[in-house]
mmCIF file of C-alpha atoms and ligand atoms in Angstrom:
data_model
loop_
_atom_site.group_PDB
_atom_site.id
_atom_site.type_symbol
_atom_site.label_atom_id
_atom_site.label_comp_id
_atom_site.label_asym_id
_atom_site.label_seq_id
_atom_site.Cartn_x
_atom_site.Cartn_y
_atom_site.Cartn_z
ATOM 1 C CA UNK A 1 0.000 0.000 0.000
ATOM 2 C CA UNK A 2 1.158 3.515 -0.672
ATOM 3 C CA UNK A 3 1.090 6.332 1.788
ATOM 4 C CA UNK A 4 -1.559 8.866 0.755
ATOM 5 C CA UNK A 5 0.955 11.707 0.758
ATOM 6 C CA UNK A 6 3.506 9.940 -1.406
ATOM 7 C CA UNK A 7 4.176 11.374 -4.873
ATOM 8 C CA UNK A 8 2.747 9.228 -7.659
ATOM 9 C CA UNK A 9 3.921 8.846 -11.228
ATOM 10 C CA UNK A 10 3.107 6.609 -14.149
ATOM 11 C CA UNK A 11 1.873 5.982 -17.650
ATOM 12 C CA UNK A 12 -1.725 6.110 -18.839
ATOM 13 C CA UNK A 13 -2.204 4.590 -22.308
ATOM 14 C CA UNK A 14 -5.094 6.303 -24.065
ATOM 15 C CA UNK A 15 -6.364 3.842 -26.638
ATOM 16 C CA UNK A 16 -9.406 3.324 -28.843
ATOM 17 C CA UNK A 17 -10.445 3.110 -32.451
ATOM 18 C CA UNK A 18 -9.724 6.101 -34.736
ATOM 19 C CA UNK A 19 -11.611 9.362 -34.220
ATOM 20 C CA UNK A 20 -13.000 8.693 -30.729
ATOM 21 C CA UNK A 21 -11.258 11.783 -29.300
ATOM 22 C CA UNK A 22 -7.991 10.513 -27.779
ATOM 23 C CA UNK A 23 -5.807 13.430 -28.907
ATOM 24 C CA UNK A 24 -8.527 15.981 -28.158
ATOM 25 C CA UNK A 25 -8.785 14.688 -24.590
ATOM 26 C CA UNK A 26 -5.029 14.826 -24.003
ATOM 27 C CA UNK A 27 -4.784 18.365 -25.430
ATOM 28 C CA UNK A 28 -7.650 19.392 -23.111
ATOM 29 C CA UNK A 29 -6.120 17.766 -20.035
ATOM 30 C CA UNK A 30 -2.771 19.459 -20.694
ATOM 31 C CA UNK A 31 -4.521 22.704 -21.585
ATOM 32 C CA UNK A 32 -2.163 22.964 -24.533
ATOM 33 C CA UNK A 33 -2.290 21.712 -28.104
ATOM 34 C CA UNK A 34 0.494 19.188 -28.550
ATOM 35 C CA UNK A 35 -1.296 16.770 -30.885
ATOM 36 C CA UNK A 36 -3.080 17.077 -34.215
ATOM 37 C CA UNK A 37 -6.844 16.625 -34.117
ATOM 38 C CA UNK A 38 -9.258 16.261 -37.021
ATOM 39 C CA UNK A 39 -12.726 14.937 -37.840
ATOM 40 C CA UNK A 40 -11.107 12.273 -40.038
ATOM 41 C CA UNK A 41 -10.054 8.882 -38.663
ATOM 42 C CA UNK A 42 -6.364 7.949 -38.410
ATOM 43 C CA UNK A 43 -5.134 11.435 -37.606
ATOM 44 C CA UNK A 44 -2.546 10.277 -35.064
ATOM 45 C CA UNK A 45 0.170 8.040 -36.515
ATOM 46 C CA UNK A 46 2.714 7.782 -33.691
ATOM 47 C CA UNK A 47 2.665 7.467 -29.936
ATOM 48 C CA UNK A 48 3.191 10.792 -28.234
ATOM 49 C CA UNK A 49 3.519 11.555 -24.552
ATOM 50 C CA UNK A 50 1.469 14.278 -22.893
ATOM 51 C CA UNK A 51 3.031 14.922 -19.493
ATOM 52 C CA UNK A 52 1.012 16.575 -16.737
ATOM 53 C CA UNK A 53 2.963 17.381 -13.592
ATOM 54 C CA UNK A 54 0.850 18.332 -10.573
ATOM 55 C CA UNK A 55 1.922 18.953 -6.962
ATOM 56 C CA UNK A 56 0.957 15.398 -6.003
ATOM 57 C CA UNK A 57 1.579 13.383 -9.189
ATOM 58 C CA UNK A 58 3.051 13.156 -12.671
ATOM 59 C CA UNK A 59 0.628 11.644 -15.165
ATOM 60 C CA UNK A 60 2.202 10.593 -18.457
ATOM 61 C CA UNK A 61 -0.552 10.168 -21.020
ATOM 62 C CA UNK A 62 0.379 8.149 -24.092
ATOM 63 C CA UNK A 63 -1.597 9.308 -27.111
ATOM 64 C CA UNK A 64 -1.787 6.411 -29.561
ATOM 65 C CA UNK A 65 -2.890 5.884 -33.153
ATOM 66 C CA UNK A 66 -6.444 4.570 -33.406
ATOM 67 C CA UNK A 67 -6.475 0.756 -33.488
ATOM 68 C CA UNK A 68 -7.937 -0.372 -36.809
ATOM 69 C CA UNK A 69 -7.782 -3.087 -39.442
ATOM 70 C CA UNK A 70 -4.620 -2.115 -41.347
ATOM 71 C CA UNK A 71 -4.593 -1.714 -45.136
ATOM 72 C CA UNK A 72 -0.853 -1.127 -45.559
ATOM 73 C CA UNK A 73 2.479 -1.131 -43.718
ATOM 74 C CA UNK A 74 1.817 2.318 -42.254
ATOM 75 C CA UNK A 75 -1.321 0.868 -40.646
ATOM 76 C CA UNK A 76 0.718 -2.031 -39.226
ATOM 77 C CA UNK A 77 3.182 0.472 -37.755
ATOM 78 C CA UNK A 78 0.336 2.489 -36.202
ATOM 79 C CA UNK A 79 -1.309 -0.531 -34.592
ATOM 80 C CA UNK A 80 2.042 -1.771 -33.319
ATOM 81 C CA UNK A 81 2.649 1.591 -31.659
ATOM 82 C CA UNK A 82 -0.717 1.431 -29.885
ATOM 83 C CA UNK A 83 -0.013 -2.175 -28.830
ATOM 84 C CA UNK A 84 3.325 -1.172 -27.325
ATOM 85 C CA UNK A 85 1.620 1.546 -25.286
ATOM 86 C CA UNK A 86 -0.923 -0.964 -24.038
ATOM 87 C CA UNK A 87 1.769 -3.309 -22.754
ATOM 88 C CA UNK A 88 3.841 -0.608 -21.018
ATOM 89 C CA UNK A 89 1.025 1.212 -19.215
ATOM 90 C CA UNK A 90 0.194 1.488 -15.519
ATOM 91 C CA UNK A 91 -3.396 2.350 -16.414
ATOM 92 C CA UNK A 92 -5.375 1.916 -19.632
ATOM 93 C CA UNK A 93 -7.972 4.459 -20.596
ATOM 94 C CA UNK A 94 -10.019 3.012 -23.445
ATOM 95 C CA UNK A 95 -12.187 5.563 -25.198
ATOM 96 C CA UNK A 96 -15.502 4.845 -26.938
ATOM 97 C CA UNK A 97 -17.345 7.485 -28.977
ATOM 98 C CA UNK A 98 -20.745 7.809 -27.277
ATOM 99 C CA UNK A 99 -22.201 9.647 -30.283
ATOM 100 C CA UNK A 100 -21.982 6.454 -32.358
ATOM 101 C CA UNK A 101 -22.952 2.812 -31.874
ATOM 102 C CA UNK A 102 -20.229 0.332 -31.040
ATOM 103 C CA UNK A 103 -18.333 -0.854 -34.119
ATOM 104 C CA UNK A 104 -16.526 -4.043 -35.107
ATOM 105 C CA UNK A 105 -13.271 -2.204 -34.342
ATOM 106 C CA UNK A 106 -14.401 -1.497 -30.758
ATOM 107 C CA UNK A 107 -15.153 -5.212 -30.327
ATOM 108 C CA UNK A 108 -11.771 -6.208 -31.784
ATOM 109 C CA UNK A 109 -10.061 -3.915 -29.294
ATOM 110 C CA UNK A 110 -12.009 -5.619 -26.496
ATOM 111 C CA UNK A 111 -10.676 -8.985 -27.672
ATOM 112 C CA UNK A 112 -7.149 -7.623 -27.980
ATOM 113 C CA UNK A 113 -7.162 -6.212 -24.451
ATOM 114 C CA UNK A 114 -8.736 -9.406 -23.154
ATOM 115 C CA UNK A 115 -5.721 -11.329 -24.481
ATOM 116 C CA UNK A 116 -3.067 -9.157 -22.819
ATOM 117 C CA UNK A 117 -1.193 -11.005 -20.095
ATOM 118 C CA UNK A 118 -0.660 -8.957 -16.908
ATOM 119 C CA UNK A 119 -3.234 -6.421 -18.050
ATOM 120 C CA UNK A 120 -3.051 -3.101 -16.161
ATOM 121 C CA UNK A 121 -6.366 -1.800 -14.787
ATOM 122 C CA UNK A 122 -8.685 -0.626 -17.570
ATOM 123 C CA UNK A 123 -11.196 2.216 -17.432
ATOM 124 C CA UNK A 124 -13.572 2.896 -20.308
ATOM 125 C CA UNK A 125 -14.258 6.551 -21.118
ATOM 126 C CA UNK A 126 -17.351 7.490 -23.122
ATOM 127 C CA UNK A 127 -16.372 10.583 -25.127
ATOM 128 C CA UNK A 128 -18.404 13.295 -26.884
ATOM 129 C CA UNK A 129 -21.217 13.012 -24.340
ATOM 130 C CA UNK A 130 -22.150 16.629 -25.134
ATOM 131 C CA UNK A 131 -23.590 15.294 -28.416
ATOM 132 C CA UNK A 132 -26.079 12.814 -26.900
ATOM 133 C CA UNK A 133 -29.141 12.751 -24.612
ATOM 134 C CA UNK A 134 -29.200 11.265 -21.101
ATOM 135 C CA UNK A 135 -31.191 8.271 -22.438
ATOM 136 C CA UNK A 136 -28.639 7.467 -25.108
ATOM 137 C CA UNK A 137 -25.862 7.833 -22.534
ATOM 138 C CA UNK A 138 -27.540 5.216 -20.321
ATOM 139 C CA UNK A 139 -27.794 2.891 -23.316
ATOM 140 C CA UNK A 140 -24.118 3.421 -24.168
ATOM 141 C CA UNK A 141 -23.083 2.686 -20.587
ATOM 142 C CA UNK A 142 -24.937 -0.638 -20.735
ATOM 143 C CA UNK A 143 -23.255 -1.513 -24.035
ATOM 144 C CA UNK A 144 -19.854 -0.627 -22.585
ATOM 145 C CA UNK A 145 -20.445 -2.861 -19.547
ATOM 146 C CA UNK A 146 -21.307 -5.753 -21.863
ATOM 147 C CA UNK A 147 -18.310 -5.036 -24.072
ATOM 148 C CA UNK A 148 -15.594 -5.411 -21.421
ATOM 149 C CA UNK A 149 -15.241 -5.887 -17.649
ATOM 150 C CA UNK A 150 -13.563 -2.513 -17.042
ATOM 151 C CA UNK A 151 -13.062 -1.084 -13.535
ATOM 152 C CA UNK A 152 -15.654 1.563 -14.320
ATOM 153 C CA UNK A 153 -17.303 3.483 -17.164
ATOM 154 C CA UNK A 154 -16.507 7.204 -17.150
ATOM 155 C CA UNK A 155 -18.448 9.947 -18.865
ATOM 156 C CA UNK A 156 -16.169 12.415 -20.650
ATOM 157 C CA UNK A 157 -16.784 15.582 -22.558
ATOM 158 C CA UNK A 158 -14.029 18.015 -23.311
ATOM 159 C CA UNK A 159 -16.574 20.799 -22.763
ATOM 160 C CA UNK A 160 -17.353 19.650 -19.193
ATOM 161 C CA UNK A 161 -14.384 20.518 -17.017
ATOM 162 C CA UNK A 162 -15.814 18.562 -14.038
ATOM 163 C CA UNK A 163 -15.597 15.332 -16.005
ATOM 164 C CA UNK A 164 -11.921 16.014 -16.734
ATOM 165 C CA UNK A 165 -11.190 16.917 -13.094
ATOM 166 C CA UNK A 166 -12.760 13.702 -11.821
ATOM 167 C CA UNK A 167 -10.841 11.714 -14.451
ATOM 168 C CA UNK A 168 -7.558 13.198 -13.180
ATOM 169 C CA UNK A 169 -8.476 12.467 -9.547
ATOM 170 C CA UNK A 170 -9.271 8.854 -10.411
ATOM 171 C CA UNK A 171 -6.024 8.395 -12.332
ATOM 172 C CA UNK A 172 -3.934 9.877 -9.518
ATOM 173 C CA UNK A 173 -5.613 7.575 -7.009
ATOM 174 C CA UNK A 174 -4.525 4.530 -9.020
ATOM 175 C CA UNK A 175 -1.007 5.523 -10.109
ATOM 176 C CA UNK A 176 1.909 3.812 -8.397
ATOM 177 C CA UNK A 177 3.945 5.758 -5.848
ATOM 178 C CA UNK A 178 7.228 6.955 -7.301
ATOM 179 C CA UNK A 179 9.450 9.795 -8.373
ATOM 180 C CA UNK A 180 8.586 11.851 -11.472
ATOM 181 C CA UNK A 181 10.013 10.524 -14.755
ATOM 182 C CA UNK A 182 10.362 13.968 -16.382
ATOM 183 C CA UNK A 183 11.241 17.508 -15.271
ATOM 184 C CA UNK A 184 8.111 19.459 -14.451
ATOM 185 C CA UNK A 185 8.464 21.882 -17.389
ATOM 186 C CA UNK A 186 8.462 19.072 -19.979
ATOM 187 C CA UNK A 187 5.008 18.504 -21.452
ATOM 188 C CA UNK A 188 5.749 16.120 -24.308
ATOM 189 C CA UNK A 189 8.473 13.919 -25.779
ATOM 190 C CA UNK A 190 7.923 15.320 -29.279
ATOM 191 C CA UNK A 191 10.208 18.093 -30.506
ATOM 192 C CA UNK A 192 8.606 21.361 -31.585
ATOM 193 C CA UNK A 193 9.488 20.539 -35.213
ATOM 194 C CA UNK A 194 7.622 17.206 -34.952
ATOM 195 C CA UNK A 195 4.529 18.950 -33.602
ATOM 196 C CA UNK A 196 4.821 21.492 -36.437
ATOM 197 C CA UNK A 197 4.879 18.611 -38.962
ATOM 198 C CA UNK A 198 1.746 17.183 -37.360
ATOM 199 C CA UNK A 199 0.003 20.561 -37.493
ATOM 200 C CA UNK A 200 0.776 20.765 -41.221
ATOM 201 C CA UNK A 201 -0.707 17.290 -41.690
ATOM 202 C CA UNK A 202 -3.714 18.376 -39.615
ATOM 203 C CA UNK A 203 -4.224 21.284 -42.034
ATOM 204 C CA UNK A 204 -4.173 18.836 -44.952
ATOM 205 C CA UNK A 205 -6.793 16.709 -43.169
ATOM 206 C CA UNK A 206 -8.958 19.815 -42.615
ATOM 207 C CA UNK A 207 -8.817 21.067 -46.212
ATOM 208 C CA UNK A 208 -8.561 17.996 -48.445
ATOM 209 C CA UNK A 209 -11.432 15.551 -48.763
ATOM 210 C CA UNK A 210 -11.675 11.767 -48.930
ATOM 211 C CA UNK A 211 -8.660 9.472 -48.893
ATOM 212 C CA UNK A 212 -5.934 11.826 -50.155
ATOM 213 C CA UNK A 213 -4.909 13.239 -46.723
ATOM 214 C CA UNK A 214 -4.151 9.703 -45.568
ATOM 215 C CA UNK A 215 -1.533 9.442 -48.326
ATOM 216 C CA UNK A 216 0.374 12.490 -47.044
ATOM 217 C CA UNK A 217 3.534 12.445 -44.937
ATOM 218 C CA UNK A 218 5.236 15.649 -43.824
ATOM 219 C CA UNK A 219 8.984 16.014 -43.532
ATOM 220 C CA UNK A 220 10.567 19.109 -42.008
ATOM 221 C CA UNK A 221 13.596 20.127 -44.109
ATOM 222 C CA UNK A 222 14.592 23.266 -42.220
ATOM 223 C CA UNK A 223 13.620 24.651 -38.793
ATOM 224 C CA UNK A 224 15.700 27.674 -37.964
ATOM 225 C CA UNK A 225 15.537 30.564 -35.560
ATOM 226 C CA UNK A 226 15.931 33.922 -37.311
ATOM 227 C CA UNK A 227 16.627 36.876 -35.023
ATOM 228 C CA UNK A 228 13.576 39.220 -34.982
ATOM 229 C CA UNK A 229 11.816 37.076 -37.601
ATOM 230 C CA UNK A 230 10.745 34.063 -35.520
ATOM 231 C CA UNK A 231 11.068 30.607 -36.995
ATOM 232 C CA UNK A 232 11.929 29.810 -40.614
ATOM 233 C CA UNK A 233 10.454 26.442 -41.585
ATOM 234 C CA UNK A 234 10.642 24.483 -44.820
ATOM 235 C CA UNK A 235 8.667 21.273 -45.211
ATOM 236 C CA UNK A 236 7.979 18.687 -47.900
ATOM 237 C CA UNK A 237 4.598 17.011 -48.204
ATOM 238 C CA UNK A 238 4.993 13.537 -49.692
ATOM 239 C CA UNK A 239 2.110 11.932 -51.562
ATOM 240 C CA UNK A 240 1.918 8.558 -53.305
ATOM 241 C CA UNK A 241 0.844 9.573 -56.825
ATOM 242 C CA UNK A 242 1.005 12.468 -59.297
ATOM 243 C CA UNK A 243 -2.786 12.894 -59.200
ATOM 244 C CA UNK A 244 -2.610 13.444 -55.414
ATOM 245 C CA UNK A 245 0.106 16.016 -55.910
ATOM 246 C CA UNK A 246 -2.246 17.880 -58.260
ATOM 247 C CA UNK A 247 -5.006 17.890 -55.630
ATOM 248 C CA UNK A 248 -2.668 19.127 -52.904
ATOM 249 C CA UNK A 249 -1.208 21.913 -55.018
ATOM 250 C CA UNK A 250 -4.604 22.898 -56.442
ATOM 251 C CA UNK A 251 -5.442 25.200 -59.326
ATOM 252 C CA UNK A 252 -2.713 27.820 -59.630
ATOM 253 C CA UNK A 253 -1.283 26.672 -56.274
ATOM 254 C CA UNK A 254 -4.395 27.866 -54.377
ATOM 255 C CA UNK A 255 -4.783 24.759 -52.211
ATOM 256 C CA UNK A 256 -1.203 24.516 -50.978
ATOM 257 C CA UNK A 257 -1.383 28.229 -50.191
ATOM 258 C CA UNK A 258 -4.510 27.704 -48.084
ATOM 259 C CA UNK A 259 -2.910 24.743 -46.295
ATOM 260 C CA UNK A 260 0.233 26.814 -45.712
ATOM 261 C CA UNK A 261 -1.668 29.737 -44.215
ATOM 262 C CA UNK A 262 -3.612 27.541 -41.778
ATOM 263 C CA UNK A 263 -0.469 25.586 -40.839
ATOM 264 C CA UNK A 264 1.472 28.782 -40.194
ATOM 265 C CA UNK A 265 -1.225 30.125 -37.863
ATOM 266 C CA UNK A 266 -1.395 26.829 -35.962
ATOM 267 C CA UNK A 267 2.385 26.644 -35.577
ATOM 268 C CA UNK A 268 2.500 30.281 -34.444
ATOM 269 C CA UNK A 269 -0.171 29.571 -31.808
ATOM 270 C CA UNK A 270 1.667 26.435 -30.660
ATOM 271 C CA UNK A 271 5.157 27.976 -30.493
ATOM 272 C CA UNK A 272 4.165 31.487 -29.438
ATOM 273 C CA UNK A 273 6.226 33.245 -32.094
ATOM 274 C CA UNK A 274 6.132 34.385 -35.687
ATOM 275 C CA UNK A 275 6.668 31.732 -38.319
ATOM 276 C CA UNK A 276 7.707 31.835 -41.957
ATOM 277 C CA UNK A 277 6.616 28.610 -43.628
ATOM 278 C CA UNK A 278 7.543 27.263 -47.030
ATOM 279 C CA UNK A 279 5.848 24.092 -48.295
ATOM 280 C CA UNK A 280 6.581 21.894 -51.307
ATOM 281 C CA UNK A 281 4.887 18.736 -52.560
ATOM 282 C CA UNK A 282 6.722 15.643 -53.863
ATOM 283 C CA UNK A 283 5.735 12.145 -54.938
ATOM 284 C CA UNK A 284 7.212 9.118 -53.170
ATOM 285 C CA UNK A 285 5.413 6.224 -54.881
ATOM 286 C CA UNK A 286 3.429 3.999 -52.502
ATOM 287 C CA UNK A 287 5.436 5.141 -49.483
ATOM 288 C CA UNK A 288 2.832 3.715 -47.106
ATOM 289 C CA UNK A 289 3.775 0.202 -48.203
ATOM 290 C CA UNK A 290 7.547 0.645 -48.345
ATOM 291 C CA UNK A 291 9.447 -0.218 -45.183
ATOM 292 C CA UNK A 292 12.403 1.930 -46.260
ATOM 293 C CA UNK A 293 10.242 4.964 -47.023
ATOM 294 C CA UNK A 294 8.353 4.568 -43.734
ATOM 295 C CA UNK A 295 11.585 4.516 -41.748
ATOM 296 C CA UNK A 296 12.952 7.460 -43.677
ATOM 297 C CA UNK A 297 9.803 9.425 -42.822
ATOM 298 C CA UNK A 298 10.223 8.562 -39.142
ATOM 299 C CA UNK A 299 7.602 5.818 -38.847
ATOM 300 C CA UNK A 300 9.707 3.385 -36.884
ATOM 301 C CA UNK A 301 8.780 1.747 -33.586
ATOM 302 C CA UNK A 302 11.408 1.282 -30.923
ATOM 303 C CA UNK A 303 10.181 -2.235 -30.279
ATOM 304 C CA UNK A 304 8.915 -4.517 -33.038
HETATM 305 N N1 GTP B 1 -18.501 17.284 -29.700
HETATM 306 C C1 GTP B 1 -17.334 16.742 -29.330
HETATM 307 N N2 GTP B 1 -16.410 16.469 -30.254
HETATM 308 C C2 GTP B 1 -15.248 15.906 -29.849
HETATM 309 C C3 GTP B 1 -14.986 15.609 -28.485
HETATM 310 N N3 GTP B 1 -13.773 15.030 -28.410
HETATM 311 C C4 GTP B 1 -13.297 14.979 -29.667
HETATM 312 N N4 GTP B 1 -14.175 15.510 -30.554
HETATM 313 C C5 GTP B 1 -14.005 15.612 -32.021
HETATM 314 O O1 GTP B 1 -13.792 14.311 -32.543
HETATM 315 C C6 GTP B 1 -12.917 14.352 -33.690
HETATM 316 C C7 GTP B 1 -11.778 13.373 -33.529
HETATM 317 O O2 GTP B 1 -10.933 13.789 -32.487
HETATM 318 P P1 GTP B 1 -9.429 13.292 -32.347
HETATM 319 O O3 GTP B 1 -8.948 13.793 -31.022
HETATM 320 O O4 GTP B 1 -8.630 13.617 -33.563
HETATM 321 O O5 GTP B 1 -9.659 11.704 -32.274
HETATM 322 P P2 GTP B 1 -8.547 10.564 -32.089
HETATM 323 O O6 GTP B 1 -9.165 9.481 -31.258
HETATM 324 O O7 GTP B 1 -7.278 11.130 -31.584
HETATM 325 O O8 GTP B 1 -8.406 10.040 -33.584
HETATM 326 P P3 GTP B 1 -7.152 9.278 -34.303
HETATM 327 O O9 GTP B 1 -5.929 10.080 -34.044
HETATM 328 O O10 GTP B 1 -7.562 9.276 -35.725
HETATM 329 O O11 GTP B 1 -7.103 7.903 -33.725
HETATM 330 C C8 GTP B 1 -12.464 15.806 -33.800
HETATM 331 O O12 GTP B 1 -13.249 16.447 -34.800
HETATM 332 C C9 GTP B 1 -12.756 16.387 -32.415
HETATM 333 O O13 GTP B 1 -13.007 17.777 -32.454
HETATM 334 C C10 GTP B 1 -16.011 15.930 -27.497
HETATM 335 O O14 GTP B 1 -15.884 15.686 -26.281
HETATM 336 N N5 GTP B 1 -17.153 16.495 -27.996
HETATM 337 MG MG1 MG B 2 -5.408 11.193 -32.388
#
């Protein structure tokens, strides 16, 4: 047993199928945007830590890619990343989107978790509860209870601060006693340039329809401080085919300009300084199915 006054620290894996609100929740809990968020599934592609240091505890949230049935090697990489987080966690927070019925992917995740040996305690969080009535919420809670024997079913809405406060209290109560893993001013393990790349990809997801955004990878080519001018950033957006390049660039370069403007504003808000951003688009044929290309673009898990 731990003394009630002992400092607590540990890892909370935030898992769930794509688009349930994992990254949104972590941004809200940290009160800072560290992760890309979009209405399209498969926004997050890598694990990213969101570190919240409080007087009594350090909670290390692990944002994970949505678990899904993979269609290519990038999908395998994403699922593997989420699996790794699951195995390393002190607590698992499994999110279900309460505004939709349960899906086959939710059930597959239930099976996957059920097969983990030495499973850490699991809580299910019903997200987006601001979108549903009290009756539907009751129905969703029943479905969640049938889905998996979690410790409890939590009701979460990023709009309702109380629900986030009680989530934090519950997590702290169940974290192991221990020293902090990170200095208190560190909020994530991603470098600013990595977050900038994600914000550029987020802008692509917000402006380009259908499947094309999923074929985009962003590589930062230059990230320099310029005295009095803020940050100078150059990035390449890789797509898989010439036709996708055409869509991204748009008529007379209009689309890439729009994406650039939104990305610049997001990066300025994130980094708190002026940004000059230069984007280019290149084709790297079928990069999502090439192990070499994936590794070159930084999609490489520490453990395989
Ligand atoms: N109304 C409402 N919308 C939410 C809430 N949480 C998330 N969303 C929206 O749900 C969409 C998906 O959110 P994300 O945070 O990108 O979801 P994710 O689980 O990280 O998705 P992947 O990275 O694709 O696995 C976004 O459009 C969010 O704005 C919520 O509590 N209420
Ligand atoms: Mg995400």
